[in-house]
PDB file of C-alpha atoms in Angstrom:
ATOM      1  CA  ASP A   1      34.433 -86.588  17.703  1.00  0.00           C
ATOM      2  CA  ALA A   2      33.890 -86.507  21.445  1.00  0.00           C
ATOM      3  CA  GLY A   3      37.011 -85.798  23.438  1.00  0.00           C
ATOM      4  CA  VAL A   4      37.860 -86.901  26.949  1.00  0.00           C
ATOM      5  CA  ILE A   5      34.945 -86.056  29.234  1.00  0.00           C
ATOM      6  CA  GLN A   6      35.417 -85.323  32.917  1.00  0.00           C
ATOM      7  CA  SER A   7      32.871 -84.656  35.623  1.00  0.00           C
ATOM      8  CA  PRO A   8      32.215 -82.710  37.663  1.00  0.00           C
ATOM      9  CA  ARG A   9      33.963 -79.594  36.323  1.00  0.00           C
ATOM     10  CA  HIS A  10      34.052 -78.057  39.789  1.00  0.00           C
ATOM     11  CA  GLU A  11      33.767 -79.615  43.222  1.00  0.00           C
ATOM     12  CA  VAL A  12      33.770 -77.821  46.539  1.00  0.00           C
ATOM     13  CA  THR A  13      33.509 -79.914  49.653  1.00  0.00           C
ATOM     14  CA  GLU A  14      34.523 -79.958  53.262  1.00  0.00           C
ATOM     15  CA  MET A  15      37.542 -81.640  54.711  1.00  0.00           C
ATOM     16  CA  GLY A  16      36.936 -85.283  55.538  1.00  0.00           C
ATOM     17  CA  GLN A  17      34.340 -85.861  52.834  1.00  0.00           C
ATOM     18  CA  GLU A  18      34.697 -88.441  50.097  1.00  0.00           C
ATOM     19  CA  VAL A  19      35.310 -87.062  46.617  1.00  0.00           C
ATOM     20  CA  THR A  20      34.813 -88.993  43.386  1.00  0.00           C
ATOM     21  CA  LEU A  21      36.066 -87.691  40.060  1.00  0.00           C
ATOM     22  CA  ARG A  22      34.928 -89.293  36.814  1.00  0.00           C
ATOM     23  CA  CYS A  23      36.438 -89.702  33.356  1.00  0.00           C
ATOM     24  CA  LYS A  24      35.252 -91.043  30.023  1.00  0.00           C
ATOM     25  CA  PRO A  25      38.217 -91.565  27.668  1.00  0.00           C
ATOM     26  CA  ILE A  26      38.145 -91.280  23.903  1.00  0.00           C
ATOM     27  CA  SER A  27      36.640 -94.394  22.356  1.00  0.00           C
ATOM     28  CA  GLY A  28      39.302 -96.789  21.126  1.00  0.00           C
ATOM     29  CA  HIS A  29      42.057 -95.457  23.369  1.00  0.00           C
ATOM     30  CA  ASP A  30      43.676 -98.157  25.470  1.00  0.00           C
ATOM     31  CA  TYR A  31      45.660 -95.948  27.879  1.00  0.00           C
ATOM     32  CA  LEU A  32      44.172 -93.679  30.533  1.00  0.00           C
ATOM     33  CA  PHE A  33      46.119 -91.313  32.768  1.00  0.00           C
ATOM     34  CA  TRP A  34      45.154 -89.306  35.860  1.00  0.00           C
ATOM     35  CA  TYR A  35      47.122 -86.131  36.594  1.00  0.00           C
ATOM     36  CA  ARG A  36      47.014 -83.436  39.251  1.00  0.00           C
ATOM     37  CA  GLN A  37      48.022 -79.853  38.402  1.00  0.00           C
ATOM     38  CA  THR A  38      49.046 -77.160  40.864  1.00  0.00           C
ATOM     39  CA  MET A  39      50.914 -73.894  40.445  1.00  0.00           C
ATOM     40  CA  MET A  40      53.762 -75.163  42.611  1.00  0.00           C
ATOM     41  CA  ARG A  41      54.310 -78.605  41.059  1.00  0.00           C
ATOM     42  CA  GLY A  42      52.811 -78.409  37.585  1.00  0.00           C
ATOM     43  CA  LEU A  43      51.354 -81.600  36.108  1.00  0.00           C
ATOM     44  CA  GLU A  44      51.960 -84.663  38.250  1.00  0.00           C
ATOM     45  CA  LEU A  45      51.111 -88.147  37.051  1.00  0.00           C
ATOM     46  CA  LEU A  46      49.087 -90.008  39.652  1.00  0.00           C
ATOM     47  CA  ILE A  47      48.294 -93.325  37.970  1.00  0.00           C
ATOM     48  CA  TYR A  48      47.817 -94.812  34.535  1.00  0.00           C
ATOM     49  CA  PHE A  49      45.915 -97.776  33.127  1.00  0.00           C
ATOM     50  CA  ASN A  50      46.405 -99.955  30.071  1.00  0.00           C
ATOM     51  CA  ASN A  51      43.410-101.963  28.895  1.00  0.00           C
ATOM     52  CA  ASN A  52      41.665-101.161  32.203  1.00  0.00           C
ATOM     53  CA  VAL A  53      44.554-102.539  34.294  1.00  0.00           C
ATOM     54  CA  PRO A  54      46.538-100.194  36.594  1.00  0.00           C
ATOM     55  CA  ILE A  55      50.150-100.157  35.400  1.00  0.00           C
ATOM     56  CA  ASP A  56      51.876 -97.581  37.575  1.00  0.00           C
ATOM     57  CA  ASP A  57      50.354 -95.999  40.673  1.00  0.00           C
ATOM     58  CA  SER A  58      53.605 -94.728  42.165  1.00  0.00           C
ATOM     59  CA  GLY A  59      52.396 -91.144  41.846  1.00  0.00           C
ATOM     60  CA  MET A  60      49.359 -91.656  44.064  1.00  0.00           C
ATOM     61  CA  PRO A  61      50.227 -89.517  47.072  1.00  0.00           C
ATOM     62  CA  GLU A  62      48.668 -91.567  49.850  1.00  0.00           C
ATOM     63  CA  ASP A  63      46.332 -94.420  50.614  1.00  0.00           C
ATOM     64  CA  ARG A  64      43.541 -91.868  50.729  1.00  0.00           C
ATOM     65  CA  PHE A  65      43.685 -91.869  46.903  1.00  0.00           C
ATOM     66  CA  SER A  66      42.340 -94.742  44.844  1.00  0.00           C
ATOM     67  CA  ALA A  67      41.501 -95.191  41.167  1.00  0.00           C
ATOM     68  CA  LYS A  68      39.516 -97.741  39.234  1.00  0.00           C
ATOM     69  CA  MET A  69      38.739 -98.476  35.626  1.00  0.00           C
ATOM     70  CA  PRO A  70      35.869-100.988  35.537  1.00  0.00           C
ATOM     71  CA  ASN A  71      35.598-100.857  31.741  1.00  0.00           C
ATOM     72  CA  ALA A  72      37.164 -99.235  28.693  1.00  0.00           C
ATOM     73  CA  SER A  73      34.860 -96.222  28.800  1.00  0.00           C
ATOM     74  CA  PHE A  74      34.933 -95.179  32.434  1.00  0.00           C
ATOM     75  CA  SER A  75      37.381 -94.432  35.228  1.00  0.00           C
ATOM     76  CA  THR A  76      37.106 -92.912  38.685  1.00  0.00           C
ATOM     77  CA  LEU A  77      39.555 -91.255  41.030  1.00  0.00           C
ATOM     78  CA  LYS A  78      38.458 -91.273  44.643  1.00  0.00           C
ATOM     79  CA  ILE A  79      39.816 -89.363  47.619  1.00  0.00           C
ATOM     80  CA  GLN A  80      38.674 -90.502  51.062  1.00  0.00           C
ATOM     81  CA  PRO A  81      38.990 -88.673  53.389  1.00  0.00           C
ATOM     82  CA  SER A  82      39.754 -85.428  51.574  1.00  0.00           C
ATOM     83  CA  GLU A  83      42.116 -82.791  52.975  1.00  0.00           C
ATOM     84  CA  PRO A  84      42.665 -79.109  52.059  1.00  0.00           C
ATOM     85  CA  ARG A  85      46.064 -79.947  50.507  1.00  0.00           C
ATOM     86  CA  ASP A  86      44.242 -82.085  47.929  1.00  0.00           C
ATOM     87  CA  SER A  87      42.863 -78.893  46.374  1.00  0.00           C
ATOM     88  CA  ALA A  88      44.058 -78.795  42.751  1.00  0.00           C
ATOM     89  CA  VAL A  89      42.888 -79.356  39.201  1.00  0.00           C
ATOM     90  CA  TYR A  90      42.669 -83.040  38.305  1.00  0.00           C
ATOM     91  CA  PHE A  91      42.997 -84.052  34.666  1.00  0.00           C
ATOM     92  CA  CYS A  92      42.271 -87.253  32.867  1.00  0.00           C
ATOM     93  CA  ALA A  93      43.989 -88.044  29.558  1.00  0.00           C
ATOM     94  CA  SER A  94      43.798 -90.920  27.124  1.00  0.00           C
ATOM     95  CA  THR A  95      45.831 -92.192  24.210  1.00  0.00           C
ATOM     96  CA  SER A  96      46.466 -95.137  21.988  1.00  0.00           C
ATOM     97  CA  ALA A  97      49.913 -96.645  22.358  1.00  0.00           C
ATOM     98  CA  SER A  98      50.199 -97.381  18.682  1.00  0.00           C
ATOM     99  CA  SER A  99      52.388 -95.030  16.618  1.00  0.00           C
ATOM    100  CA  ASN A 100      53.405 -92.985  19.665  1.00  0.00           C
ATOM    101  CA  GLN A 101      50.207 -90.977  19.733  1.00  0.00           C
ATOM    102  CA  PRO A 102      49.847 -87.869  21.920  1.00  0.00           C
ATOM    103  CA  GLN A 103      47.746 -87.868  25.052  1.00  0.00           C
ATOM    104  CA  HIS A 104      44.407 -86.068  24.786  1.00  0.00           C
ATOM    105  CA  PHE A 105      43.185 -84.295  27.890  1.00  0.00           C
ATOM    106  CA  GLY A 106      39.808 -83.506  29.353  1.00  0.00           C
ATOM    107  CA  ASP A 107      39.068 -80.042  30.721  1.00  0.00           C
ATOM    108  CA  GLY A 108      39.699 -81.151  34.279  1.00  0.00           C
ATOM    109  CA  THR A 109      37.944 -81.048  37.623  1.00  0.00           C
ATOM    110  CA  ARG A 110      38.772 -78.088  39.823  1.00  0.00           C
ATOM    111  CA  LEU A 111      38.659 -79.452  43.374  1.00  0.00           C
ATOM    112  CA  SER A 112      38.494 -77.231  46.447  1.00  0.00           C
ATOM    113  CA  ILE A 113      38.594 -78.808  49.893  1.00  0.00           C
ATOM    114  CA  LEU A 114      37.571 -76.387  52.644  1.00  0.00           C
TER     115      LEU A 114
ATOM    116  CA  GLU B   1      66.455 -90.086  35.264  1.00  0.00           C
ATOM    117  CA  ASP B   2      64.083 -88.766  32.613  1.00  0.00           C
ATOM    118  CA  GLN B   3      63.640 -85.028  32.962  1.00  0.00           C
ATOM    119  CA  VAL B   4      62.132 -82.052  31.128  1.00  0.00           C
ATOM    120  CA  THR B   5      62.976 -78.387  31.786  1.00  0.00           C
ATOM    121  CA  GLN B   6      61.216 -75.470  30.138  1.00  0.00           C
ATOM    122  CA  SER B   7      62.404 -71.881  29.931  1.00  0.00           C
ATOM    123  CA  PRO B   8      61.585 -69.150  30.458  1.00  0.00           C
ATOM    124  CA  GLU B   9      58.862 -69.649  33.078  1.00  0.00           C
ATOM    125  CA  ALA B  10      57.058 -66.569  31.802  1.00  0.00           C
ATOM    126  CA  LEU B  11      57.392 -64.423  28.691  1.00  0.00           C
ATOM    127  CA  ARG B  12      55.741 -61.135  27.801  1.00  0.00           C
ATOM    128  CA  LEU B  13      55.835 -60.059  24.163  1.00  0.00           C
ATOM    129  CA  GLN B  14      54.471 -57.146  22.241  1.00  0.00           C
ATOM    130  CA  GLU B  15      52.167 -58.124  19.418  1.00  0.00           C
ATOM    131  CA  GLY B  16      54.354 -58.899  16.396  1.00  0.00           C
ATOM    132  CA  GLU B  17      57.499 -59.490  18.476  1.00  0.00           C
ATOM    133  CA  SER B  18      58.822 -62.946  17.563  1.00  0.00           C
ATOM    134  CA  SER B  19      60.515 -65.180  20.141  1.00  0.00           C
ATOM    135  CA  SER B  20      61.264 -68.788  21.105  1.00  0.00           C
ATOM    136  CA  LEU B  21      60.395 -71.070  23.995  1.00  0.00           C
ATOM    137  CA  ASN B  22      62.842 -73.765  25.068  1.00  0.00           C
ATOM    138  CA  CYS B  23      62.305 -77.350  26.205  1.00  0.00           C
ATOM    139  CA  SER B  24      65.429 -79.219  27.332  1.00  0.00           C
ATOM    140  CA  TYR B  25      65.146 -82.911  28.000  1.00  0.00           C
ATOM    141  CA  THR B  26      67.126 -85.840  29.359  1.00  0.00           C
ATOM    142  CA  VAL B  27      65.865 -89.291  28.458  1.00  0.00           C
ATOM    143  CA  SER B  28      67.460 -92.667  27.915  1.00  0.00           C
ATOM    144  CA  GLY B  29      65.940 -92.747  24.451  1.00  0.00           C
ATOM    145  CA  LEU B  30      63.302 -90.537  22.854  1.00  0.00           C
ATOM    146  CA  ARG B  31      60.176 -92.001  21.350  1.00  0.00           C
ATOM    147  CA  GLY B  32      58.486 -88.655  20.883  1.00  0.00           C
ATOM    148  CA  LEU B  33      58.388 -85.024  22.047  1.00  0.00           C
ATOM    149  CA  PHE B  34      55.028 -83.302  22.298  1.00  0.00           C
ATOM    150  CA  TRP B  35      54.019 -79.641  22.523  1.00  0.00           C
ATOM    151  CA  TYR B  36      50.734 -78.594  24.112  1.00  0.00           C
ATOM    152  CA  ARG B  37      48.923 -75.311  24.611  1.00  0.00           C
ATOM    153  CA  GLN B  38      46.876 -74.760  27.771  1.00  0.00           C
ATOM    154  CA  ASP B  39      44.353 -71.960  28.201  1.00  0.00           C
ATOM    155  CA  PRO B  40      43.039 -70.973  31.650  1.00  0.00           C
ATOM    156  CA  GLY B  41      40.354 -73.355  32.881  1.00  0.00           C
ATOM    157  CA  LYS B  42      41.045 -75.856  30.110  1.00  0.00           C
ATOM    158  CA  GLY B  43      43.048 -79.017  29.647  1.00  0.00           C
ATOM    159  CA  PRO B  44      46.251 -79.079  27.599  1.00  0.00           C
ATOM    160  CA  GLU B  45      45.549 -79.078  23.877  1.00  0.00           C
ATOM    161  CA  PHE B  46      47.867 -81.029  21.614  1.00  0.00           C
ATOM    162  CA  LEU B  47      49.892 -79.013  19.087  1.00  0.00           C
ATOM    163  CA  PHE B  48      52.801 -81.043  17.654  1.00  0.00           C
ATOM    164  CA  THR B  49      54.698 -84.295  17.864  1.00  0.00           C
ATOM    165  CA  LEU B  50      58.397 -84.490  16.940  1.00  0.00           C
ATOM    166  CA  TYR B  51      60.143 -87.824  16.679  1.00  0.00           C
ATOM    167  CA  SER B  52      63.735 -87.285  15.589  1.00  0.00           C
ATOM    168  CA  ALA B  53      66.472 -84.659  15.628  1.00  0.00           C
ATOM    169  CA  GLY B  54      66.194 -82.244  12.729  1.00  0.00           C
ATOM    170  CA  GLU B  55      62.451 -82.610  12.425  1.00  0.00           C
ATOM    171  CA  GLU B  56      60.289 -79.467  12.213  1.00  0.00           C
ATOM    172  CA  LYS B  57      56.515 -78.949  12.369  1.00  0.00           C
ATOM    173  CA  GLU B  58      54.558 -75.763  11.646  1.00  0.00           C
ATOM    174  CA  LYS B  59      51.077 -74.531  12.393  1.00  0.00           C
ATOM    175  CA  GLU B  60      50.093 -70.940  11.682  1.00  0.00           C
ATOM    176  CA  ARG B  61      52.503 -68.722  13.661  1.00  0.00           C
ATOM    177  CA  LEU B  62      54.100 -71.648  15.517  1.00  0.00           C
ATOM    178  CA  LYS B  63      57.058 -73.771  14.480  1.00  0.00           C
ATOM    179  CA  ALA B  64      58.539 -76.553  16.584  1.00  0.00           C
ATOM    180  CA  THR B  65      62.055 -77.878  16.096  1.00  0.00           C
ATOM    181  CA  LEU B  66      63.983 -80.731  17.709  1.00  0.00           C
ATOM    182  CA  THR B  67      67.620 -81.532  18.448  1.00  0.00           C
ATOM    183  CA  LYS B  68      69.063 -84.395  20.468  1.00  0.00           C
ATOM    184  CA  LYS B  69      68.905 -82.359  23.673  1.00  0.00           C
ATOM    185  CA  GLU B  70      66.178 -79.760  23.246  1.00  0.00           C
ATOM    186  CA  SER B  71      63.193 -78.484  21.367  1.00  0.00           C
ATOM    187  CA  PHE B  72      62.206 -74.951  20.508  1.00  0.00           C
ATOM    188  CA  LEU B  73      58.771 -73.525  19.888  1.00  0.00           C
ATOM    189  CA  HIS B  74      59.228 -70.478  17.688  1.00  0.00           C
ATOM    190  CA  ILE B  75      56.433 -67.936  17.654  1.00  0.00           C
ATOM    191  CA  THR B  76      56.472 -65.585  14.675  1.00  0.00           C
ATOM    192  CA  ALA B  77      54.621 -62.263  14.841  1.00  0.00           C
ATOM    193  CA  PRO B  78      52.458 -63.375  17.793  1.00  0.00           C
ATOM    194  CA  LYS B  79      48.941 -62.100  18.388  1.00  0.00           C
ATOM    195  CA  PRO B  80      47.126 -61.644  21.712  1.00  0.00           C
ATOM    196  CA  GLU B  81      45.202 -64.871  21.066  1.00  0.00           C
ATOM    197  CA  ASP B  82      48.495 -66.772  21.274  1.00  0.00           C
ATOM    198  CA  SER B  83      48.597 -65.970  24.996  1.00  0.00           C
ATOM    199  CA  ALA B  84      48.543 -69.269  26.882  1.00  0.00           C
ATOM    200  CA  THR B  85      50.790 -71.670  28.770  1.00  0.00           C
ATOM    201  CA  TYR B  86      52.857 -73.884  26.495  1.00  0.00           C
ATOM    202  CA  LEU B  87      53.846 -77.310  27.809  1.00  0.00           C
ATOM    203  CA  CYS B  88      56.246 -79.838  26.393  1.00  0.00           C
ATOM    204  CA  ALA B  89      56.377 -83.529  27.216  1.00  0.00           C
ATOM    205  CA  VAL B  90      58.655 -86.405  26.297  1.00  0.00           C
ATOM    206  CA  LEU B  91      57.841 -90.060  25.829  1.00  0.00           C
ATOM    207  CA  PRO B  92      60.910 -92.231  26.480  1.00  0.00           C
ATOM    208  CA  ASN B  93      61.645 -95.456  24.629  1.00  0.00           C
ATOM    209  CA  THR B  94      60.773 -97.499  27.699  1.00  0.00           C
ATOM    210  CA  GLY B  95      57.322 -97.422  29.277  1.00  0.00           C
ATOM    211  CA  ASN B  96      54.320 -95.310  28.340  1.00  0.00           C
ATOM    212  CA  GLN B  97      54.622 -92.459  30.806  1.00  0.00           C
ATOM    213  CA  PHE B  98      54.877 -88.907  29.464  1.00  0.00           C
ATOM    214  CA  TYR B  99      57.191 -86.541  31.353  1.00  0.00           C
ATOM    215  CA  PHE B 100      55.910 -82.968  31.335  1.00  0.00           C
ATOM    216  CA  GLY B 101      57.793 -79.725  31.865  1.00  0.00           C
ATOM    217  CA  THR B 102      56.315 -77.016  34.072  1.00  0.00           C
ATOM    218  CA  GLY B 103      55.447 -74.834  31.112  1.00  0.00           C
ATOM    219  CA  THR B 104      56.061 -71.325  29.781  1.00  0.00           C
ATOM    220  CA  SER B 105      53.341 -68.766  30.386  1.00  0.00           C
ATOM    221  CA  LEU B 106      53.175 -66.526  27.313  1.00  0.00           C
ATOM    222  CA  THR B 107      51.440 -63.149  27.337  1.00  0.00           C
ATOM    223  CA  VAL B 108      51.152 -61.182  24.100  1.00  0.00           C
ATOM    224  CA  ILE B 109      50.307 -57.525  24.618  1.00  0.00           C
ATOM    225  CA  PRO B 110      48.332 -55.676  21.930  1.00  0.00           C
TER     226      PRO B 110
END
């Protein structure tokens, strides 16, 4: 079975550029989560969706961050304009809310803003 | 406030030296506690779910246990391939947000 698929795996760009991260959740999962991981803060929840609808975006650090889920098989996280402090590994995870299932993670996008 | 604390932050073991990792949690009500393993450059990989105090789960050299306040991940006779960061997360009764600890980085020396 295909797991959560994220792209790109690595992104290096200059400060001020727009960055778009992509995620394909596991088919049949109705929850999708975006996380950011750094050595200092660990895994931080940015936003999560249920049935393509954003439920809680309180973790989105600033208005420069936005996320969309146009359909059940695709989500994007966009940063515009990017800043060096946005450098981190960004993970997408999905789950089904039934029976308290675990979240399943993609392998992340390592983002470096120069 | 829902909170998860893991200890120790880092642990170095000799191959074959058994030990335990701790995950203490504070939640209004627990729907589930989850253990993950994370290797460098990879996403967290699911290991176990525990739902109620007294429950235990085992997989190879790993055994997870749960009380009302904490969970332990026991590692018996570890091997170098067990080296990884181990994360725990709790799912409270309300909402669908997982709360993750900051992890324990385990190194097993041959």
